[in-house]
Amino acid sequence: EVQLVESGGGLVQPGGSLRLSCVASGFTFSNYGMNWVRQAPEKGLEWISYITSRVDSMYYADSVRGRFTVSRDIAKNSMFLQMNNLRAEDTGVYYCARDMAAGPDVWGQGTTVTVSS
Amino acid sequence: DVVMTQSPLSLPVTLGQPASISCRSSQSLVHSDGNTYLNWFHQRPGQSPRRLIYKVSNRDSGVPDRFSGGGSGTDFTLKISRVEAEDVGVYYCMQGTHWPRTFGQGTKVEI
């Protein structure tokens, strides 16, 4: 079964950091680009980051560029999102998603990040 | 950034009747490779999104054939031929042609 499992969310103060993880199973992880998509409470979906299958390019939304860094460990079938200088507006559910044909085709269940003092 | 504009934002539907959602992009979504990377997603309350359609009109595996996608350039449509109860939720379009990728605001479908 193709599966993505996120972890690492939690409560953090403004200006703090968190590292999210996404573990993949059921498919050849190294063959796919991967996305991070988030959803603020009661709001729509926001694409925030993508990393290529060969880890040679990364892309970011303007809202997180310079603060967030995406990476992946092929040997561990894992993707990560290092989030620094967090703001209240970064609060939400963070999904990792496999990419196929320039869009997320398989999604994890999400991990919740709350930025609050 | 490419702005994706969906309409309507709220869509009351009747079971068994057709429904349609529009998505317009601020720039053409035709990629230099010739493909048009327009996706449609469905999200039920409390659940992760599910992709229904990719490259304008291709259904993902397991997606019922009552869902169809169409359009070109900057104008796209998702159609449901006969609405079923499980189709309630929010529908999003998303473009994958340009960086950064962008989603529409979402269309809430309710019975």
Tab-separated table of C-alpha atoms in Angstrom:
chain	number	residue	atom	x	y	z
A	1	GLU	CA	0.000	0.000	0.000
A	2	VAL	CA	1.314	3.429	-0.935
A	3	GLN	CA	1.546	5.486	2.242
A	4	LEU	CA	2.968	8.752	3.562
A	5	VAL	CA	3.200	9.448	7.291
A	6	GLU	CA	4.046	12.895	8.636
A	7	SER	CA	5.318	13.684	12.109
A	8	GLY	CA	7.040	16.441	14.037
A	9	GLY	CA	4.220	18.927	14.453
A	10	GLY	CA	3.474	20.617	17.730
A	11	LEU	CA	3.188	23.874	19.631
A	12	VAL	CA	6.014	26.363	19.180
A	13	GLN	CA	6.495	30.009	20.125
A	14	PRO	CA	6.807	32.720	17.472
A	15	GLY	CA	10.368	32.846	16.236
A	16	GLY	CA	10.932	29.206	17.095
A	17	SER	CA	11.784	26.219	14.908
A	18	LEU	CA	10.325	22.818	14.073
A	19	ARG	CA	11.411	19.978	11.808
A	20	LEU	CA	8.704	17.970	10.104
A	21	SER	CA	9.302	14.472	8.757
A	22	CYS	CA	7.495	12.423	6.136
A	23	VAL	CA	8.164	8.708	5.770
A	24	ALA	CA	7.149	6.998	2.541
A	25	SER	CA	6.325	3.349	1.930
A	26	GLY	CA	4.811	1.178	-0.774
A	27	PHE	CA	6.549	2.842	-3.724
A	28	THR	CA	10.055	3.626	-4.990
A	29	PHE	CA	10.655	6.889	-3.149
A	30	SER	CA	13.682	7.870	-5.224
A	31	ASN	CA	11.592	7.977	-8.410
A	32	TYR	CA	9.283	10.780	-7.319
A	33	GLY	CA	9.403	14.469	-6.558
A	34	MET	CA	7.715	15.385	-3.297
A	35	ASN	CA	5.616	18.301	-2.075
A	36	TRP	CA	4.684	20.010	1.170
A	37	VAL	CA	1.219	21.575	1.253
A	38	ARG	CA	-0.340	23.288	4.257
A	39	GLN	CA	-3.804	24.343	5.345
A	40	ALA	CA	-4.486	27.057	7.902
A	41	PRO	CA	-7.503	26.484	10.175
A	42	GLU	CA	-10.732	26.794	8.200
A	43	LYS	CA	-8.788	27.950	5.135
A	44	GLY	CA	-7.832	26.551	1.753
A	45	LEU	CA	-4.807	24.622	0.571
A	46	GLU	CA	-1.444	26.361	0.115
A	47	TRP	CA	1.438	24.716	-1.736
A	48	ILE	CA	4.685	25.585	0.031
A	49	SER	CA	7.575	23.451	-1.207
A	50	TYR	CA	8.779	20.826	-3.685
A	51	ILE	CA	11.945	18.766	-3.971
A	52	THR	CA	12.938	16.856	-7.079
A	53	SER	CA	13.488	13.112	-7.157
A	54	ARG	CA	17.217	13.573	-7.659
A	55	VAL	CA	17.442	16.217	-4.924
A	56	ASP	CA	18.931	18.661	-7.431
A	57	SER	CA	16.280	21.348	-7.178
A	58	MET	CA	13.985	22.749	-4.514
A	59	TYR	CA	11.153	25.221	-4.901
A	60	TYR	CA	9.321	27.343	-2.340
A	61	ALA	CA	6.314	29.590	-1.976
A	62	ASP	CA	7.152	33.233	-1.365
A	63	SER	CA	5.553	32.997	2.078
A	64	VAL	CA	8.189	30.549	3.346
A	65	ARG	CA	11.261	31.152	1.185
A	66	GLY	CA	14.289	31.928	3.322
A	67	ARG	CA	12.700	30.452	6.462
A	68	PHE	CA	11.837	26.883	5.425
A	69	THR	CA	14.179	24.286	3.924
A	70	VAL	CA	13.085	21.030	2.302
A	71	SER	CA	15.369	18.009	2.147
A	72	ARG	CA	15.140	14.264	1.676
A	73	ASP	CA	17.056	11.133	2.641
A	74	ILE	CA	16.600	8.544	-0.086
A	75	ALA	CA	18.126	5.776	2.037
A	76	LYS	CA	15.508	6.382	4.745
A	77	ASN	CA	12.593	6.971	2.346
A	78	SER	CA	12.100	10.253	4.134
A	79	MET	CA	11.496	13.928	3.410
A	80	PHE	CA	11.925	16.761	5.863
A	81	LEU	CA	10.836	20.359	6.283
A	82	GLN	CA	13.003	22.508	8.521
A	83	MET	CA	10.930	25.491	9.614
A	84	ASN	CA	12.710	28.451	11.227
A	85	ASN	CA	11.557	31.845	12.446
A	86	LEU	CA	7.984	30.592	12.698
A	87	ARG	CA	5.089	33.043	12.664
A	88	ALA	CA	1.488	32.827	13.806
A	89	GLU	CA	0.412	32.625	10.160
A	90	ASP	CA	2.383	29.382	9.773
A	91	THR	CA	-0.198	27.635	11.986
A	92	GLY	CA	-2.016	24.821	10.254
A	93	VAL	CA	-1.975	21.243	9.073
A	94	TYR	CA	1.077	20.301	7.029
A	95	TYR	CA	0.728	17.563	4.427
A	96	CYS	CA	3.447	15.792	2.523
A	97	ALA	CA	2.407	14.562	-0.889
A	98	ARG	CA	3.964	12.538	-3.678
A	99	ASP	CA	4.153	14.254	-7.036
A	100	MET	CA	2.982	12.783	-10.298
A	101	ALA	CA	2.320	14.773	-13.493
A	102	ALA	CA	3.040	18.081	-11.741
A	103	GLY	CA	0.583	17.594	-8.945
A	104	PRO	CA	0.240	15.775	-5.597
A	105	ASP	CA	-1.317	12.374	-6.208
A	106	VAL	CA	-0.812	10.684	-2.822
A	107	TRP	CA	-1.207	12.604	0.447
A	108	GLY	CA	-0.333	11.883	4.038
A	109	GLN	CA	-2.729	12.386	6.919
A	110	GLY	CA	-1.052	15.639	7.949
A	111	THR	CA	0.692	16.934	11.056
A	112	THR	CA	-0.488	19.995	12.971
A	113	VAL	CA	1.738	22.981	13.681
A	114	THR	CA	0.607	25.659	16.114
A	115	VAL	CA	2.630	28.841	16.484
A	116	SER	CA	1.546	30.711	19.580
A	117	SER	CA	2.939	32.280	22.723
B	1	ASP	CA	2.583	34.182	-9.251
B	2	VAL	CA	-0.264	32.560	-11.177
B	3	VAL	CA	-3.607	33.352	-9.575
B	4	MET	CA	-6.226	30.605	-9.750
B	5	THR	CA	-9.814	31.833	-9.476
B	6	GLN	CA	-12.631	29.374	-8.862
B	7	SER	CA	-16.342	29.965	-9.242
B	8	PRO	CA	-18.692	29.606	-7.632
B	9	LEU	CA	-17.216	29.518	-4.128
B	10	SER	CA	-20.343	27.807	-2.828
B	11	LEU	CA	-22.405	25.352	-4.841
B	12	PRO	CA	-25.669	23.891	-3.576
B	13	VAL	CA	-26.361	20.674	-5.461
B	14	THR	CA	-29.185	18.158	-5.825
B	15	LEU	CA	-28.534	14.437	-5.644
B	16	GLY	CA	-28.598	12.891	-9.077
B	17	GLN	CA	-28.215	16.214	-10.840
B	18	PRO	CA	-25.118	17.522	-12.637
B	19	ALA	CA	-22.738	20.084	-11.165
B	20	SER	CA	-19.936	22.176	-12.597
B	21	ILE	CA	-17.050	24.214	-11.149
B	22	SER	CA	-14.980	26.732	-13.076
B	23	CYS	CA	-11.294	27.522	-12.592
B	24	ARG	CA	-9.486	30.347	-14.356
B	25	SER	CA	-5.768	31.075	-14.297
B	26	SER	CA	-4.126	34.480	-14.653
B	27	GLN	CA	-1.655	33.026	-17.173
B	28	SER	CA	-1.769	30.259	-19.698
B	29	LEU	CA	-1.075	26.866	-18.140
B	30	VAL	CA	0.431	25.409	-21.293
B	31	HIS	CA	3.923	24.237	-20.353
B	32	SER	CA	6.911	24.483	-22.691
B	33	ASP	CA	6.737	20.671	-22.965
B	34	GLY	CA	3.267	20.971	-24.510
B	35	ASN	CA	1.353	19.651	-21.516
B	36	THR	CA	-1.164	21.608	-19.455
B	37	TYR	CA	-0.700	20.840	-15.772
B	38	LEU	CA	-4.086	21.545	-14.223
B	39	ASN	CA	-5.201	19.371	-11.311
B	40	TRP	CA	-8.470	19.000	-9.399
B	41	PHE	CA	-8.753	17.852	-5.779
B	42	HIS	CA	-11.594	16.944	-3.436
B	43	GLN	CA	-11.412	17.320	0.335
B	44	ARG	CA	-14.049	16.016	2.713
B	45	PRO	CA	-14.279	17.552	6.206
B	46	GLY	CA	-11.532	16.255	8.470
B	47	GLN	CA	-9.800	14.345	5.674
B	48	SER	CA	-6.728	14.815	3.531
B	49	PRO	CA	-7.296	16.034	-0.024
B	50	ARG	CA	-7.626	13.511	-2.820
B	51	ARG	CA	-6.640	14.218	-6.385
B	52	LEU	CA	-9.364	13.536	-8.928
B	53	ILE	CA	-7.973	14.888	-12.192
B	54	TYR	CA	-4.513	15.653	-13.580
B	55	LYS	CA	-3.398	17.269	-16.849
B	56	VAL	CA	-6.843	18.823	-17.309
B	57	SER	CA	-8.829	15.696	-18.078
B	58	ASN	CA	-7.100	12.545	-16.809
B	59	ARG	CA	-8.834	10.765	-13.919
B	60	ASP	CA	-6.670	9.358	-11.154
B	61	SER	CA	-6.955	5.681	-10.328
B	62	GLY	CA	-10.209	4.806	-8.607
B	63	VAL	CA	-11.952	8.079	-9.415
B	64	PRO	CA	-15.536	7.468	-10.570
B	65	ASP	CA	-16.258	8.283	-14.193
B	66	ARG	CA	-18.988	10.729	-13.174
B	67	PHE	CA	-16.094	13.178	-12.653
B	68	SER	CA	-14.669	14.804	-15.764
B	69	GLY	CA	-12.296	17.664	-16.402
B	70	GLY	CA	-11.951	19.886	-19.430
B	71	GLY	CA	-10.720	23.198	-20.724
B	72	SER	CA	-7.565	24.725	-22.126
B	73	GLY	CA	-5.221	27.664	-21.798
B	74	THR	CA	-6.645	29.638	-18.887
B	75	ASP	CA	-10.195	28.276	-18.533
B	76	PHE	CA	-10.967	24.921	-16.978
B	77	THR	CA	-13.998	23.066	-15.678
B	78	LEU	CA	-14.708	20.139	-13.373
B	79	LYS	CA	-18.008	18.426	-14.006
B	80	ILE	CA	-19.933	15.888	-11.973
B	81	SER	CA	-22.478	14.154	-14.171
B	82	ARG	CA	-24.742	12.993	-11.333
B	83	VAL	CA	-23.985	14.180	-7.810
B	84	GLU	CA	-23.864	11.568	-5.078
B	85	ALA	CA	-23.934	12.165	-1.320
B	86	GLU	CA	-20.229	11.344	-0.970
B	87	ASP	CA	-19.330	14.213	-3.320
B	88	VAL	CA	-19.910	16.895	-0.678
B	89	GLY	CA	-16.862	18.800	0.479
B	90	VAL	CA	-14.480	21.349	-0.989
B	91	TYR	CA	-13.010	21.153	-4.485
B	92	TYR	CA	-9.736	22.838	-5.426
B	93	CYS	CA	-7.970	23.397	-8.698
B	94	MET	CA	-4.175	23.669	-8.722
B	95	GLN	CA	-1.728	24.578	-11.454
B	96	GLY	CA	1.561	22.728	-11.759
B	97	THR	CA	2.923	24.507	-14.824
B	98	HIS	CA	4.560	27.512	-13.183
B	99	TRP	CA	6.592	27.967	-9.995
B	100	PRO	CA	5.328	28.510	-7.402
B	101	ARG	CA	2.445	26.112	-7.741
B	102	THR	CA	-0.842	27.687	-6.740
B	103	PHE	CA	-4.288	26.522	-5.665
B	104	GLY	CA	-7.676	28.065	-6.244
B	105	GLN	CA	-9.661	29.294	-3.218
B	106	GLY	CA	-11.857	26.231	-3.125
B	107	THR	CA	-15.506	25.576	-3.958
B	108	LYS	CA	-17.730	24.193	-1.210
B	109	VAL	CA	-20.247	21.700	-2.528
B	110	GLU	CA	-23.194	20.912	-0.307
B	111	ILE	CA	-26.479	19.094	-0.744
